[in-house]
Amino acid sequence: DSLGFYDPIRDPGIMSVDVDKAVDWIMKGAQPTETARSILAKFGVMKKVHELKYVKEAGEKAE
């Protein structure tokens, strides 16, 4: 399953990420390396994961 690609050789580097797939994998427990985490953060993946995890938890606690 491909989440995207990164080509650092080109100037500027070319990146592509399937945000929905990346979020799904992280929500299932995948742990990206620091480098992968940095790239995913540039695409808003880590923010979306944070919102899904912690906003959902806060909503469950309020009920």
mmCIF file with all atom_site columns, C-alpha atoms in Angstrom:
data_model
loop_
_atom_site.group_PDB
_atom_site.id
_atom_site.type_symbol
_atom_site.label_atom_id
_atom_site.label_alt_id
_atom_site.label_comp_id
_atom_site.label_asym_id
_atom_site.label_entity_id
_atom_site.label_seq_id
_atom_site.pdbx_PDB_ins_code
_atom_site.Cartn_x
_atom_site.Cartn_y
_atom_site.Cartn_z
_atom_site.occupancy
_atom_site.B_iso_or_equiv
_atom_site.pdbx_formal_charge
_atom_site.auth_seq_id
_atom_site.auth_comp_id
_atom_site.auth_asym_id
_atom_site.auth_atom_id
_atom_site.pdbx_PDB_model_num
ATOM 1  C CA . ASP A 1 1  ? 0.000   0.000  0.000  1.00 0.00 ? 1  ASP A CA 1
ATOM 2  C CA . SER A 1 2  ? 1.619   3.261  -1.112 1.00 0.00 ? 2  SER A CA 1
ATOM 3  C CA . LEU A 1 3  ? 1.048   6.428  0.904  1.00 0.00 ? 3  LEU A CA 1
ATOM 4  C CA . GLY A 1 4  ? 2.931   8.662  -1.501 1.00 0.00 ? 4  GLY A CA 1
ATOM 5  C CA . PHE A 1 5  ? 6.436   9.476  -2.619 1.00 0.00 ? 5  PHE A CA 1
ATOM 6  C CA . TYR A 1 6  ? 9.310   11.875 -1.991 1.00 0.00 ? 6  TYR A CA 1
ATOM 7  C CA . ASP A 1 7  ? 11.977  12.754 -4.558 1.00 0.00 ? 7  ASP A CA 1
ATOM 8  C CA . PRO A 1 8  ? 14.644  14.908 -2.865 1.00 0.00 ? 8  PRO A CA 1
ATOM 9  C CA . ILE A 1 9  ? 16.911  14.887 -5.945 1.00 0.00 ? 9  ILE A CA 1
ATOM 10 C CA . ARG A 1 10 ? 14.788  17.366 -7.873 1.00 0.00 ? 10 ARG A CA 1
ATOM 11 C CA . ASP A 1 11 ? 15.072  21.034 -7.053 1.00 0.00 ? 11 ASP A CA 1
ATOM 12 C CA . PRO A 1 12 ? 12.729  21.717 -5.363 1.00 0.00 ? 12 PRO A CA 1
ATOM 13 C CA . GLY A 1 13 ? 12.023  18.247 -4.006 1.00 0.00 ? 13 GLY A CA 1
ATOM 14 C CA . ILE A 1 14 ? 8.759   16.644 -5.094 1.00 0.00 ? 14 ILE A CA 1
ATOM 15 C CA . MET A 1 15 ? 6.408   15.150 -2.507 1.00 0.00 ? 15 MET A CA 1
ATOM 16 C CA . SER A 1 16 ? 3.016   13.520 -2.697 1.00 0.00 ? 16 SER A CA 1
ATOM 17 C CA . VAL A 1 17 ? 1.045   12.015 0.190  1.00 0.00 ? 17 VAL A CA 1
ATOM 18 C CA . ASP A 1 18 ? -2.354  10.332 0.317  1.00 0.00 ? 18 ASP A CA 1
ATOM 19 C CA . VAL A 1 19 ? -3.497  12.121 3.478  1.00 0.00 ? 19 VAL A CA 1
ATOM 20 C CA . ASP A 1 20 ? -6.499  9.879  4.162  1.00 0.00 ? 20 ASP A CA 1
ATOM 21 C CA . LYS A 1 21 ? -4.422  6.686  3.921  1.00 0.00 ? 21 LYS A CA 1
ATOM 22 C CA . ALA A 1 22 ? -1.669  8.137  6.098  1.00 0.00 ? 22 ALA A CA 1
ATOM 23 C CA . VAL A 1 23 ? -4.170  9.202  8.772  1.00 0.00 ? 23 VAL A CA 1
ATOM 24 C CA . ASP A 1 24 ? -5.808  5.767  8.649  1.00 0.00 ? 24 ASP A CA 1
ATOM 25 C CA . TRP A 1 25 ? -2.481  3.961  9.161  1.00 0.00 ? 25 TRP A CA 1
ATOM 26 C CA . ILE A 1 26 ? -1.432  6.196  12.046 1.00 0.00 ? 26 ILE A CA 1
ATOM 27 C CA . MET A 1 27 ? -4.840  5.805  13.712 1.00 0.00 ? 27 MET A CA 1
ATOM 28 C CA . LYS A 1 28 ? -4.303  2.021  13.467 1.00 0.00 ? 28 LYS A CA 1
ATOM 29 C CA . GLY A 1 29 ? -1.010  2.350  15.367 1.00 0.00 ? 29 GLY A CA 1
ATOM 30 C CA . ALA A 1 30 ? 1.658   2.958  12.724 1.00 0.00 ? 30 ALA A CA 1
ATOM 31 C CA . GLN A 1 31 ? 4.563   5.007  14.090 1.00 0.00 ? 31 GLN A CA 1
ATOM 32 C CA . PRO A 1 32 ? 6.382   7.097  11.468 1.00 0.00 ? 32 PRO A CA 1
ATOM 33 C CA . THR A 1 33 ? 10.090  7.857  11.820 1.00 0.00 ? 33 THR A CA 1
ATOM 34 C CA . GLU A 1 34 ? 11.105  11.434 12.677 1.00 0.00 ? 34 GLU A CA 1
ATOM 35 C CA . THR A 1 35 ? 11.780  12.139 8.991  1.00 0.00 ? 35 THR A CA 1
ATOM 36 C CA . ALA A 1 36 ? 8.473   10.651 7.836  1.00 0.00 ? 36 ALA A CA 1
ATOM 37 C CA . ARG A 1 37 ? 6.660   12.477 10.641 1.00 0.00 ? 37 ARG A CA 1
ATOM 38 C CA . SER A 1 38 ? 8.175   15.777 9.456  1.00 0.00 ? 38 SER A CA 1
ATOM 39 C CA . ILE A 1 39 ? 7.043   15.153 5.877  1.00 0.00 ? 39 ILE A CA 1
ATOM 40 C CA . LEU A 1 40 ? 3.563   14.088 6.999  1.00 0.00 ? 40 LEU A CA 1
ATOM 41 C CA . ALA A 1 41 ? 3.291   17.218 9.156  1.00 0.00 ? 41 ALA A CA 1
ATOM 42 C CA . LYS A 1 42 ? 3.919   19.392 6.078  1.00 0.00 ? 42 LYS A CA 1
ATOM 43 C CA . PHE A 1 43 ? 0.816   17.842 4.516  1.00 0.00 ? 43 PHE A CA 1
ATOM 44 C CA . GLY A 1 44 ? -1.309  18.329 7.645  1.00 0.00 ? 44 GLY A CA 1
ATOM 45 C CA . VAL A 1 45 ? -1.497  14.624 8.454  1.00 0.00 ? 45 VAL A CA 1
ATOM 46 C CA . MET A 1 46 ? -0.251  14.926 12.033 1.00 0.00 ? 46 MET A CA 1
ATOM 47 C CA . LYS A 1 47 ? -2.675  17.775 12.782 1.00 0.00 ? 47 LYS A CA 1
ATOM 48 C CA . LYS A 1 48 ? -5.583  15.723 11.461 1.00 0.00 ? 48 LYS A CA 1
ATOM 49 C CA . VAL A 1 49 ? -4.512  12.698 13.544 1.00 0.00 ? 49 VAL A CA 1
ATOM 50 C CA . HIS A 1 50 ? -4.228  14.897 16.640 1.00 0.00 ? 50 HIS A CA 1
ATOM 51 C CA . GLU A 1 51 ? -7.705  16.322 16.045 1.00 0.00 ? 51 GLU A CA 1
ATOM 52 C CA . LEU A 1 52 ? -9.227  12.887 15.503 1.00 0.00 ? 52 LEU A CA 1
ATOM 53 C CA . LYS A 1 53 ? -7.597  11.392 18.595 1.00 0.00 ? 53 LYS A CA 1
ATOM 54 C CA . TYR A 1 54 ? -7.928  14.180 21.120 1.00 0.00 ? 54 TYR A CA 1
ATOM 55 C CA . VAL A 1 55 ? -11.088 15.943 20.000 1.00 0.00 ? 55 VAL A CA 1
ATOM 56 C CA . LYS A 1 56 ? -12.835 12.574 19.895 1.00 0.00 ? 56 LYS A CA 1
ATOM 57 C CA . GLU A 1 57 ? -11.516 11.706 23.391 1.00 0.00 ? 57 GLU A CA 1
ATOM 58 C CA . ALA A 1 58 ? -12.614 15.095 24.765 1.00 0.00 ? 58 ALA A CA 1
ATOM 59 C CA . GLY A 1 59 ? -16.087 14.568 23.312 1.00 0.00 ? 59 GLY A CA 1
ATOM 60 C CA . GLU A 1 60 ? -16.339 11.111 24.881 1.00 0.00 ? 60 GLU A CA 1
ATOM 61 C CA . LYS A 1 61 ? -15.283 12.437 28.296 1.00 0.00 ? 61 LYS A CA 1
ATOM 62 C CA . ALA A 1 62 ? -17.908 15.196 28.130 1.00 0.00 ? 62 ALA A CA 1
ATOM 63 C CA . GLU A 1 63 ? -20.720 12.696 27.595 1.00 0.00 ? 63 GLU A CA 1
#
